[in-house]
PDB file of C-alpha atoms in Angstrom:
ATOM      1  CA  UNK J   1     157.520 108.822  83.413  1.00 43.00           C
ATOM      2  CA  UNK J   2     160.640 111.159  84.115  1.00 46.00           C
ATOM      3  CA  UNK J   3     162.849 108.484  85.159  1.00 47.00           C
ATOM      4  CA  UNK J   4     166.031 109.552  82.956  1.00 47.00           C
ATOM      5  CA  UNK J   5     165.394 112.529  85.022  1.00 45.00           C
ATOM      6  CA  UNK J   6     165.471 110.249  87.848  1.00 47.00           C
ATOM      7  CA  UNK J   7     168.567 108.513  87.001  1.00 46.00           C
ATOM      8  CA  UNK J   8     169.988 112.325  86.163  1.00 46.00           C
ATOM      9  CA  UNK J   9     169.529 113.553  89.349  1.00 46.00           C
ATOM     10  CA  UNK J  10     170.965 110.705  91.378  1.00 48.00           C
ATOM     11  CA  UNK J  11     174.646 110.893  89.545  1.00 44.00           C
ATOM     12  CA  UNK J  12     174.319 114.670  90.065  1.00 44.00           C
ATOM     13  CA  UNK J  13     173.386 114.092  93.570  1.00 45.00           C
ATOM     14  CA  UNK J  14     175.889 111.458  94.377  1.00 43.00           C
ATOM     15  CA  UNK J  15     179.279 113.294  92.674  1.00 42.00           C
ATOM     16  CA  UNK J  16     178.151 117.010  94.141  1.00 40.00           C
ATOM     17  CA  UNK J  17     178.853 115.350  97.723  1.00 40.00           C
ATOM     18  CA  UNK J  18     181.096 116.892  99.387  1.00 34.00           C
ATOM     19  CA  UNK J  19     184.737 114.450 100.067  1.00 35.00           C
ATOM     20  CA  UNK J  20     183.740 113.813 103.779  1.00 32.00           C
ATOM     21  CA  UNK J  21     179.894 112.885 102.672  1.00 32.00           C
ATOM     22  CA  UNK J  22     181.071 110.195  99.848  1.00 37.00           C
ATOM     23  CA  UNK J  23     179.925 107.735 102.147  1.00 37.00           C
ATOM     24  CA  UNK J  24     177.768 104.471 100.889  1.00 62.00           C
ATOM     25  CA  UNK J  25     176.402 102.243 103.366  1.00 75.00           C
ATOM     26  CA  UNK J  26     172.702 102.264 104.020  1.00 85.00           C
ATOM     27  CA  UNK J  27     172.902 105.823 105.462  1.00 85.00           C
ATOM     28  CA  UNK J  28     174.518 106.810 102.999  1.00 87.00           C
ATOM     29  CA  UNK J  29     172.054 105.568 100.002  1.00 91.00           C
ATOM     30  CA  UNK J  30     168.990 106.684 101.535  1.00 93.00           C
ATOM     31  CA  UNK J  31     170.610 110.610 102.078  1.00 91.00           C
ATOM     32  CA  UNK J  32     171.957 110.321  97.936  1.00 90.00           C
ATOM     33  CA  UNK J  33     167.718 109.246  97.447  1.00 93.00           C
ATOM     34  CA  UNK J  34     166.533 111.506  99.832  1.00 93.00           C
ATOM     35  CA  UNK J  35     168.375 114.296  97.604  1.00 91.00           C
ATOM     36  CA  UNK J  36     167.792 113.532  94.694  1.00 87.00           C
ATOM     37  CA  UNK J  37     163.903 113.494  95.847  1.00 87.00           C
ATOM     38  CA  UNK J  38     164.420 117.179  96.408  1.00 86.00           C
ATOM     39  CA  UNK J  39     164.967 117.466  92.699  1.00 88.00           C
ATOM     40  CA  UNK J  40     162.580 115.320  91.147  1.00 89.00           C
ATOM     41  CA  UNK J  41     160.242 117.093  88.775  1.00 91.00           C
ATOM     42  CA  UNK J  42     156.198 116.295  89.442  1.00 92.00           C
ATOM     43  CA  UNK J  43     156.232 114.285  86.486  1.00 93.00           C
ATOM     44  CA  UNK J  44     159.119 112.304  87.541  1.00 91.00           C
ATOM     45  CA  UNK J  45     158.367 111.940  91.166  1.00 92.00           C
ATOM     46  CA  UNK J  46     154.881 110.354  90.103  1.00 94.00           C
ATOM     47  CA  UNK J  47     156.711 108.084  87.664  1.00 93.00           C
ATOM     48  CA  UNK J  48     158.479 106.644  90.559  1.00 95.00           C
ATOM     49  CA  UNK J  49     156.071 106.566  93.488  1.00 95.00           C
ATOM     50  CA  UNK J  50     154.023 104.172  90.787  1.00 96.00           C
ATOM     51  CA  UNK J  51     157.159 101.805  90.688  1.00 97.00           C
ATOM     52  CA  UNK J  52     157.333 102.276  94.406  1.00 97.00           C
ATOM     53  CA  UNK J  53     156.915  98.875  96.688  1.00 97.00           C
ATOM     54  CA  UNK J  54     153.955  99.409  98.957  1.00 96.00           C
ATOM     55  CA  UNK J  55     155.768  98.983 101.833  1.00 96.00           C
ATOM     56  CA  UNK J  56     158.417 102.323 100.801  1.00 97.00           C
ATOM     57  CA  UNK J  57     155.054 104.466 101.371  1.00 95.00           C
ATOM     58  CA  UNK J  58     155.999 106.388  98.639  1.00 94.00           C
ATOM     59  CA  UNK J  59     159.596 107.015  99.751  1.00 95.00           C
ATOM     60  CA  UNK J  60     162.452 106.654  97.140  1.00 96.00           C
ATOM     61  CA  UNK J  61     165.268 106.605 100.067  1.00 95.00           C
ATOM     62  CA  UNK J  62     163.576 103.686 101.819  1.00 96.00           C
ATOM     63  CA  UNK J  63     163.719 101.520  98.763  1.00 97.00           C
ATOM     64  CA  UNK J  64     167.727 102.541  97.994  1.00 95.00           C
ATOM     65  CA  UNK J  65     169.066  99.949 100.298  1.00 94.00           C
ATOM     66  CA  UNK J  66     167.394  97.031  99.369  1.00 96.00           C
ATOM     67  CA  UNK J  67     169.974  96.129  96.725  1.00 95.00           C
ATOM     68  CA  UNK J  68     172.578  95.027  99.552  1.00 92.00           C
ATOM     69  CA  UNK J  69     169.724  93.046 101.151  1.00 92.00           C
ATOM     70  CA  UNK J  70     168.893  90.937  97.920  1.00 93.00           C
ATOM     71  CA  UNK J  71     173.042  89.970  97.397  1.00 88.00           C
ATOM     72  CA  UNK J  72     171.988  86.340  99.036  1.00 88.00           C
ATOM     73  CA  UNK J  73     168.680  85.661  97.255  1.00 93.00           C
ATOM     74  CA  UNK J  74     170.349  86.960  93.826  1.00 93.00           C
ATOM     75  CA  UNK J  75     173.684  85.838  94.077  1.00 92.00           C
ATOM     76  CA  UNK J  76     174.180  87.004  90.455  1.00 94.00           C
ATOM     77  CA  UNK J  77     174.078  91.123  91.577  1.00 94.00           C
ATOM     78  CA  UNK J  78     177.217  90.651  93.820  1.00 92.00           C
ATOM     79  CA  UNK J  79     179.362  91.559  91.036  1.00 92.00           C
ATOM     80  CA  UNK J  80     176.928  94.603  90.317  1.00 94.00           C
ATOM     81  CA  UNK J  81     178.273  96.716  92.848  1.00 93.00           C
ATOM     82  CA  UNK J  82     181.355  97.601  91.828  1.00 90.00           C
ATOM     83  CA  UNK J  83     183.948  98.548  88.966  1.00 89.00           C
ATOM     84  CA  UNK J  84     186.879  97.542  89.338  1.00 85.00           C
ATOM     85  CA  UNK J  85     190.372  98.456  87.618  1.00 86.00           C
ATOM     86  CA  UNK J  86     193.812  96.506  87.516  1.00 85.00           C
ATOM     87  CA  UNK J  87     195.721  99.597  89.228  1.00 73.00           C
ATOM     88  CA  UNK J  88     195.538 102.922  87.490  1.00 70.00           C
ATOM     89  CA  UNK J  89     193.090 105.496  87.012  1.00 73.00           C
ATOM     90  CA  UNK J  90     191.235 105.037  83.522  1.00 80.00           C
ATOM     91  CA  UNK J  91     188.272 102.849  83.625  1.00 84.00           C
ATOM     92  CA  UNK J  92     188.226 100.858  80.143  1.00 88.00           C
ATOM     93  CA  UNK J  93     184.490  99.234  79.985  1.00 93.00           C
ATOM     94  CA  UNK J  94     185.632  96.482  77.365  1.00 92.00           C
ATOM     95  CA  UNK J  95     188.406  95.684  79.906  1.00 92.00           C
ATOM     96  CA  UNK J  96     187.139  96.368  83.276  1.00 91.00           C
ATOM     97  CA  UNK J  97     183.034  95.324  82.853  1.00 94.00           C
ATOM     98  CA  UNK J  98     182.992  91.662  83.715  1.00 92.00           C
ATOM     99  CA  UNK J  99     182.704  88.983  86.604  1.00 89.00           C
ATOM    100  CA  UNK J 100     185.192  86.850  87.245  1.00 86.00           C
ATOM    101  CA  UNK J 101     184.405  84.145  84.688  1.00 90.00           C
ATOM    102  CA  UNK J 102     184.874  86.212  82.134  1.00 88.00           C
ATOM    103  CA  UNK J 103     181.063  87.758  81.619  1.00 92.00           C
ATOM    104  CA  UNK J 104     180.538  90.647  79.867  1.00 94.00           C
ATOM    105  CA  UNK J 105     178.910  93.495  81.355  1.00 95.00           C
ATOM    106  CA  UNK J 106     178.535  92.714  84.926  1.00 95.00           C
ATOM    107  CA  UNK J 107     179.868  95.670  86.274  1.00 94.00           C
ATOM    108  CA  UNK J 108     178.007  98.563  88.399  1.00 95.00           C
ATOM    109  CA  UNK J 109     178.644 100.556  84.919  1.00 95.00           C
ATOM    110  CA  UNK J 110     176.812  97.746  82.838  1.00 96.00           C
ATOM    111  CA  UNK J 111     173.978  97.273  85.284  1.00 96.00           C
ATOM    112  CA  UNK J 112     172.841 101.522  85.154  1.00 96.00           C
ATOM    113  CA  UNK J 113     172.695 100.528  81.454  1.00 96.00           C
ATOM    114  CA  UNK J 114     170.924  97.876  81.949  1.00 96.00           C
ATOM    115  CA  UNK J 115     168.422  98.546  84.327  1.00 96.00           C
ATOM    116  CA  UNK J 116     168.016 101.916  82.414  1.00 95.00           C
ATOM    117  CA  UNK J 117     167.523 100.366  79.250  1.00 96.00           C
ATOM    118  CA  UNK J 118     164.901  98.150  81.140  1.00 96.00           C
ATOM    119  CA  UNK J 119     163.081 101.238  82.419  1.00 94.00           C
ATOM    120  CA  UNK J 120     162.676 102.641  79.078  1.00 93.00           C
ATOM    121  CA  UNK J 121     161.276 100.042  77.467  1.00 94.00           C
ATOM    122  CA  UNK J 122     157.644  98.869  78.632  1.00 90.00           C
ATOM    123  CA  UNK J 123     157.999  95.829  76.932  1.00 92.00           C
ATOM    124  CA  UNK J 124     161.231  94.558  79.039  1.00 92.00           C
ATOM    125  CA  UNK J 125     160.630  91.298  80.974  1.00 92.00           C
ATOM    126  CA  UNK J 126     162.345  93.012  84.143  1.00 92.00           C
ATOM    127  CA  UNK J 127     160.680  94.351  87.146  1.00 96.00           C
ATOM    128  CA  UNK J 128     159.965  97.994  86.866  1.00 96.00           C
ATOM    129  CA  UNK J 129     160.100  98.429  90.470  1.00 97.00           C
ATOM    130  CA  UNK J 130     163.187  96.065  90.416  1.00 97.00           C
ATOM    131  CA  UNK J 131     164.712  97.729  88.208  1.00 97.00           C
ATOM    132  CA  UNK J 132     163.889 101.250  89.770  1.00 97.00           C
ATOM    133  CA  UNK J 133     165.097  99.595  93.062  1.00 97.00           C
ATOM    134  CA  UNK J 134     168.555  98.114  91.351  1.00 97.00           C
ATOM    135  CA  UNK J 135     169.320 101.831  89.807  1.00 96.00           C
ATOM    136  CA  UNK J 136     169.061 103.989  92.641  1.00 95.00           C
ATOM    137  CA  UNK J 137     171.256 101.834  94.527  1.00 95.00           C
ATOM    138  CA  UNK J 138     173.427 101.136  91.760  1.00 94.00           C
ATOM    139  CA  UNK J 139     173.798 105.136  91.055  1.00 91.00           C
ATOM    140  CA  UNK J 140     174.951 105.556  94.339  1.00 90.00           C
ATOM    141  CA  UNK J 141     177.336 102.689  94.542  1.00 90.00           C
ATOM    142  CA  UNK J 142     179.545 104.241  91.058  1.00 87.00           C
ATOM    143  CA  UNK J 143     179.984 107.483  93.182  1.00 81.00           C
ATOM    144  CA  UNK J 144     181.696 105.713  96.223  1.00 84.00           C
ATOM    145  CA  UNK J 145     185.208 105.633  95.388  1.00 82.00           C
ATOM    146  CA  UNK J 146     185.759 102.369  96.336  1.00 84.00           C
ATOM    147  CA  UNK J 147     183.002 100.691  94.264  1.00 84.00           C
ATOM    148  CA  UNK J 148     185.149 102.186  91.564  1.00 81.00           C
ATOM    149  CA  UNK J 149     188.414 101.127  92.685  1.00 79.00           C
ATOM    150  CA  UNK J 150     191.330  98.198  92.002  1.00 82.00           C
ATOM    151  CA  UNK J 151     191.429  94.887  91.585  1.00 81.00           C
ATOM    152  CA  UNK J 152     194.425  94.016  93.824  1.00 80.00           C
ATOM    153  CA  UNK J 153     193.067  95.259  97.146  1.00 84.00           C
ATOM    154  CA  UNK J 154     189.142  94.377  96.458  1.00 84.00           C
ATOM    155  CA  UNK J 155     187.995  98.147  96.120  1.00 81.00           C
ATOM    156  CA  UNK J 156     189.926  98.834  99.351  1.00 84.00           C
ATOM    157  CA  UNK J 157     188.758  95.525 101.297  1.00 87.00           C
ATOM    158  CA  UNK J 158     192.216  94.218 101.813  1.00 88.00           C
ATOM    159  CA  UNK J 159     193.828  98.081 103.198  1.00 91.00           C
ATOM    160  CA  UNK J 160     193.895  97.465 106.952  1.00 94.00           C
ATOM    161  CA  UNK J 161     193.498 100.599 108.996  1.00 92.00           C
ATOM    162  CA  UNK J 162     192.644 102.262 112.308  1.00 93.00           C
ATOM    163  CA  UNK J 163     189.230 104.533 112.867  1.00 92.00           C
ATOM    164  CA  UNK J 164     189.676 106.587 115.622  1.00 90.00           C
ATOM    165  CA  UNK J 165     191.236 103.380 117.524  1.00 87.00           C
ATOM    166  CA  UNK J 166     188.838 100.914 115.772  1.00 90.00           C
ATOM    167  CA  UNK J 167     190.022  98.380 113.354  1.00 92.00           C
ATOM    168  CA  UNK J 168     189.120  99.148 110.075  1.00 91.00           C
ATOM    169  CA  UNK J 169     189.475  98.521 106.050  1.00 91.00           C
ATOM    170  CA  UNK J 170     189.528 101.239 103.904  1.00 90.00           C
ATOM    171  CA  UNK J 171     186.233 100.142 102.204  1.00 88.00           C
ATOM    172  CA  UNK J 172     184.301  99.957 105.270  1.00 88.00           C
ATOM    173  CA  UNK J 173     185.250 103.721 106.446  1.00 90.00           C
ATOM    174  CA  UNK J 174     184.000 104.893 103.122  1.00 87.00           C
ATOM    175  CA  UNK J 175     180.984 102.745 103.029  1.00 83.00           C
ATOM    176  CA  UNK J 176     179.971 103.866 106.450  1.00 85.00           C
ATOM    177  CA  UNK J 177     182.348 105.539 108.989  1.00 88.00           C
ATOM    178  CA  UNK J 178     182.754 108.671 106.795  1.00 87.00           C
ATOM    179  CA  UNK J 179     179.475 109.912 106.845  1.00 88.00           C
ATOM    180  CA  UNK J 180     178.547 109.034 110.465  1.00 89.00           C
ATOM    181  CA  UNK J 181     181.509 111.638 111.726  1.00 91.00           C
ATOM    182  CA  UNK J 182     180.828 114.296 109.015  1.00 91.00           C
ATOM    183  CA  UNK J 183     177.078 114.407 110.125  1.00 92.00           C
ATOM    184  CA  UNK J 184     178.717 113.857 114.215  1.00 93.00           C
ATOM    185  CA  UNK J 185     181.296 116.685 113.565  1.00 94.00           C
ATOM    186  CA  UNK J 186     179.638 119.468 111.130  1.00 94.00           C
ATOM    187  CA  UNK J 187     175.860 118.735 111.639  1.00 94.00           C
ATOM    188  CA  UNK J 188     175.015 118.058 115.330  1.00 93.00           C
ATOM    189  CA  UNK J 189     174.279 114.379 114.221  1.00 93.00           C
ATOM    190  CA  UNK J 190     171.352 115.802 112.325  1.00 93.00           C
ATOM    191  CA  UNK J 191     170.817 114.236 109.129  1.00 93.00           C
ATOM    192  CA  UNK J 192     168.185 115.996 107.717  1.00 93.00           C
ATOM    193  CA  UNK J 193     169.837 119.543 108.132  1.00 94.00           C
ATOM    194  CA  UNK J 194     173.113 117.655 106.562  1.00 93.00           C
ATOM    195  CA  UNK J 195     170.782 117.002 103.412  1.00 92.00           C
ATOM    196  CA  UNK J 196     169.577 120.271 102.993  1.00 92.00           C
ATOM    197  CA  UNK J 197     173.261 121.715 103.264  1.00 92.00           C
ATOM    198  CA  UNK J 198     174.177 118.661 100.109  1.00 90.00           C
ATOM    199  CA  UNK J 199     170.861 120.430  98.219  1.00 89.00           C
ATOM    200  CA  UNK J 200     172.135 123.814  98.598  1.00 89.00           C
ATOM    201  CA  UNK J 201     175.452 123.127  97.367  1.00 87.00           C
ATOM    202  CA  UNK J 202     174.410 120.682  94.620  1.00 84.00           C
ATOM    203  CA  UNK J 203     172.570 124.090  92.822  1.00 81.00           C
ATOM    204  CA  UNK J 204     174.827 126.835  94.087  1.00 78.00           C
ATOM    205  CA  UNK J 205     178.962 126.484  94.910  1.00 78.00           C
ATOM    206  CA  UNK J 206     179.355 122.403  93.469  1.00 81.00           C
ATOM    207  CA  UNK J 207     176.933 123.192  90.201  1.00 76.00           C
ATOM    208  CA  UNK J 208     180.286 125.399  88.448  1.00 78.00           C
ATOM    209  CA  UNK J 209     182.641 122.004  89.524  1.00 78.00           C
ATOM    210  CA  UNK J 210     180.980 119.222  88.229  1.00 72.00           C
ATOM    211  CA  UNK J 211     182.799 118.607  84.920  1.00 73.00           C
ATOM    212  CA  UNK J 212     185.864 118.776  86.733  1.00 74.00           C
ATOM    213  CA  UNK J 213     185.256 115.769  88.703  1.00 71.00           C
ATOM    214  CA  UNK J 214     183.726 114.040  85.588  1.00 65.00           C
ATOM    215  CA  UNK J 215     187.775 112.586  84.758  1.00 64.00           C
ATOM    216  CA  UNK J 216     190.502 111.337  86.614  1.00 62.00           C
ATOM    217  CA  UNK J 217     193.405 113.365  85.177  1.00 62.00           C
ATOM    218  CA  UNK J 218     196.393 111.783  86.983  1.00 60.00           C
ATOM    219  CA  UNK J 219     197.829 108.863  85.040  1.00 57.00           C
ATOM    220  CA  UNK J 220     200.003 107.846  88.246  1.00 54.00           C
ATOM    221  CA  UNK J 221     199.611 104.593  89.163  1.00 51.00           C
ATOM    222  CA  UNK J 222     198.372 105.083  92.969  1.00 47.00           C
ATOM    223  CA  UNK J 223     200.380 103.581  95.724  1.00 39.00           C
TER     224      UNK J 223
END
């Protein structure tokens, strides 16, 4: 049904954003699905409308939130939504890919496996349209910097800061903050025209700089 094309598009999608657009609260997850829609093959984009929750209509971006919403009701996905390492740059999956009892896997890197895995295989006892639902957000969540950041600050949680006068953590301005002033100060507030600038530059000036972002060259330990 196209969906590794699916799940190829939205890592393209998310790492082609530009710095000031790396933003992932629920504005910024339905713009990385709202993207990504733009490259969807037919194939693919009928694939997913079948997965698609009735109440989406047929929207992939409406559906890329719904992760955060579910973090009560399956207390077991908290741990989903983020990577983190104890300090320095390298991500070791063996190391880094657990909860905090210990659990392998439960990491935003094991559950795009998993839920991949899951949508390949007809015979899995997930969801589809879980699992559709889980990826897309999860997809976005690896490309926020702070999903993928260090244990001893909580992915930035614990960095206390000012946002143009307004308390702050460091998470929370990525999550959210970032994007709202990029699409305030370079897009007239207008989202849709900030999407179509993301598309253009996903396929023209970002396409030659993707493997370049693919590794974190640095072996500094950050401050």
């Amino acid at each position: 049904m196209g969906l590794l094309m699916l799940l190829h598009v939205l890592l393209v999608a998310a790492a082609a954003r530009a710095p000031a657009a790396q933003a992932w609260g629920k504005e910024g997850h339905y713009m990385t699905c709202k993207i990504a829609d733009g490259f969807l093959t037919s194939e693919a984009l009928t694939g997913v409308k079948a997965l698609l929750p009735s109440w989406a209509n047929g929207e992939l971006a409406e559906v890329c939130s719904w992760a955060d919403s579910q973090r009560f009701r399956y207390r077991w996905s908290s741990p989903l939504h983020f990577a983190d390492t104890p300090g320095d740059c390298e991500f070791s999956y063996a190391r880094d890919c657990h909860d905090t009892k210990g659990n392998k896997n439960v990491c935003v890197v094991g559950a795009i496996n998993n839920y991949t895995a899951a949508l390949q295989d007809s015979s899995s006892p997930f969801d589809p349209t879980e699992s559709l639902m889980f990826l897309a957000h999860f997809v976005g969540d690896v490309h926020q910097p702070l999903h993928c950041g260090h244990v001893d600050d909580l992915g930035g949680n614990t960095i206390k800061l000012r946002w143009y006068k307004r308390k702050s953590n460091l998470h929370k301005v990525w999550d959210s903050d970032v994007i709202t002033e990029a699409m305030k100060d370079f897009f007239d507030k207008d989202q849709d025209a900030m999407i179509e600038s993301i598309q253009r530059n996903i396929t023209e000036d970002w396409s030659s700089e993707e493997k370049q972002w693919e590794a974190c060259r640095s072996k500094t330990k950050t401050c």
